[in-house]
């Protein structure tokens, strides 16, 4: 009886040890690296300092040309806006958005790179902002 | 050894069951003798000069022991002259309506004290106390001592506070209009027309305008006099009106004291202290009702929150309420 009991405990311990040591790959940000190779932007939003949208209409995302075209209201303070990207599952963005971003240099559009879930595909998206015409 | 363990476990289970099943007999509480009192603060939010702090002070003693003679409040800083204590005791009826019962004569203020003398033979009352915050209390703390006297010679007292009194000022319902009073001074917390603005040029911080275009969204705007002409089309500023305020647009910050709506949001001194105006623009266009702006005056002397209570496209008007904090 005692022998069975010890065997059972030993099996349980080994199982736990094996499970806890199984390694799931994570990247430098601690995010899970998956098998997904898709790499695109699904949606793009631009919020003003008051966290309200500054877009006049939906942003046009071209996943082939890897561009995002967005028109903002006249008078938008482009030095203080919050971009929001909706990415395909498991993908991530580089550089990370950690607060307000300055989009005021319209001649030099910002570029964000989408990195796929498997971290093997990288696609740079250029964000072109245009301002509603001056009255 | 095994038997010993079983016995111990059995004993533990029995003890747990015995304890759990013990029934406590309910007994009617016995009435405690003597005069007693209690107090609650009814107002919420920052204590701003000119507004009131409301308390409900309750006092009672058993009927057989006597009646209440008087109730008094002593504030650490004398309230403004309008400070008073209710001479009616309120109870809330089944419909939620406060029903008053007169218990004495109207309160009398004497220095820091406010007193109500009872004339009705009553052994229990709850009186409201409205402390109107005086200018002397700005930026200080204030505390209160509530007390009551009974005919049996007993007295009781209850301390409330200390409460911080805000340094900020408040002004409600200023009406800006596109073709008349379109100049706003944060320092004066007032609106002026162009002629008056010319005489107070140094204190004009913002210009209100309303414009509609088919090609762009402009609508109601508050812009600093120094803003780009793009944001003040058709405006010819009076001579000397040149200030450059910093402005952050805000949405849905419906301060209860400014908006007087159901939202439990309050802007306090601390909010002004922690604002960062680095990189802020000097204009805010396309403003809507229930939105607002944080503003810092050009000289850095004041920070303010301007809440938009109402906009009227037909009259080209905007009704605003302001909280202003002195930074220096």
CSV table of N, CA and C in Angstrom, one decimal, chain B residues 14 84 105 150 191 227 263 267:
chain,number,residue,atom,x,y,z
B,14,UNK,N,-16.9,17.9,16.3
B,14,UNK,CA,-18.0,18.1,17.3
B,14,UNK,C,-18.0,19.5,17.8
B,84,UNK,N,-26.4,79.9,8.5
B,84,UNK,CA,-27.5,79.7,9.5
B,84,UNK,C,-27.7,78.3,9.8
B,105,UNK,N,-36.9,79.2,17.4
B,105,UNK,CA,-36.8,80.4,16.6
B,105,UNK,C,-35.6,80.4,15.7
B,150,UNK,N,-29.7,70.2,27.2
B,150,UNK,CA,-31.0,69.7,27.6
B,150,UNK,C,-31.5,70.3,28.9
B,191,UNK,N,-16.9,88.7,-18.8
B,191,UNK,CA,-16.9,88.8,-20.2
B,191,UNK,C,-17.2,90.3,-20.6
B,227,UNK,N,-3.6,83.9,-31.1
B,227,UNK,CA,-3.7,82.7,-32.0
B,227,UNK,C,-3.6,83.1,-33.4
B,263,UNK,N,-23.5,64.1,-12.6
B,263,UNK,CA,-22.2,63.4,-12.6
B,263,UNK,C,-21.4,63.8,-11.3
B,267,UNK,N,-13.7,69.1,-9.7
B,267,UNK,CA,-12.4,69.6,-10.0
B,267,UNK,C,-11.9,70.4,-8.7
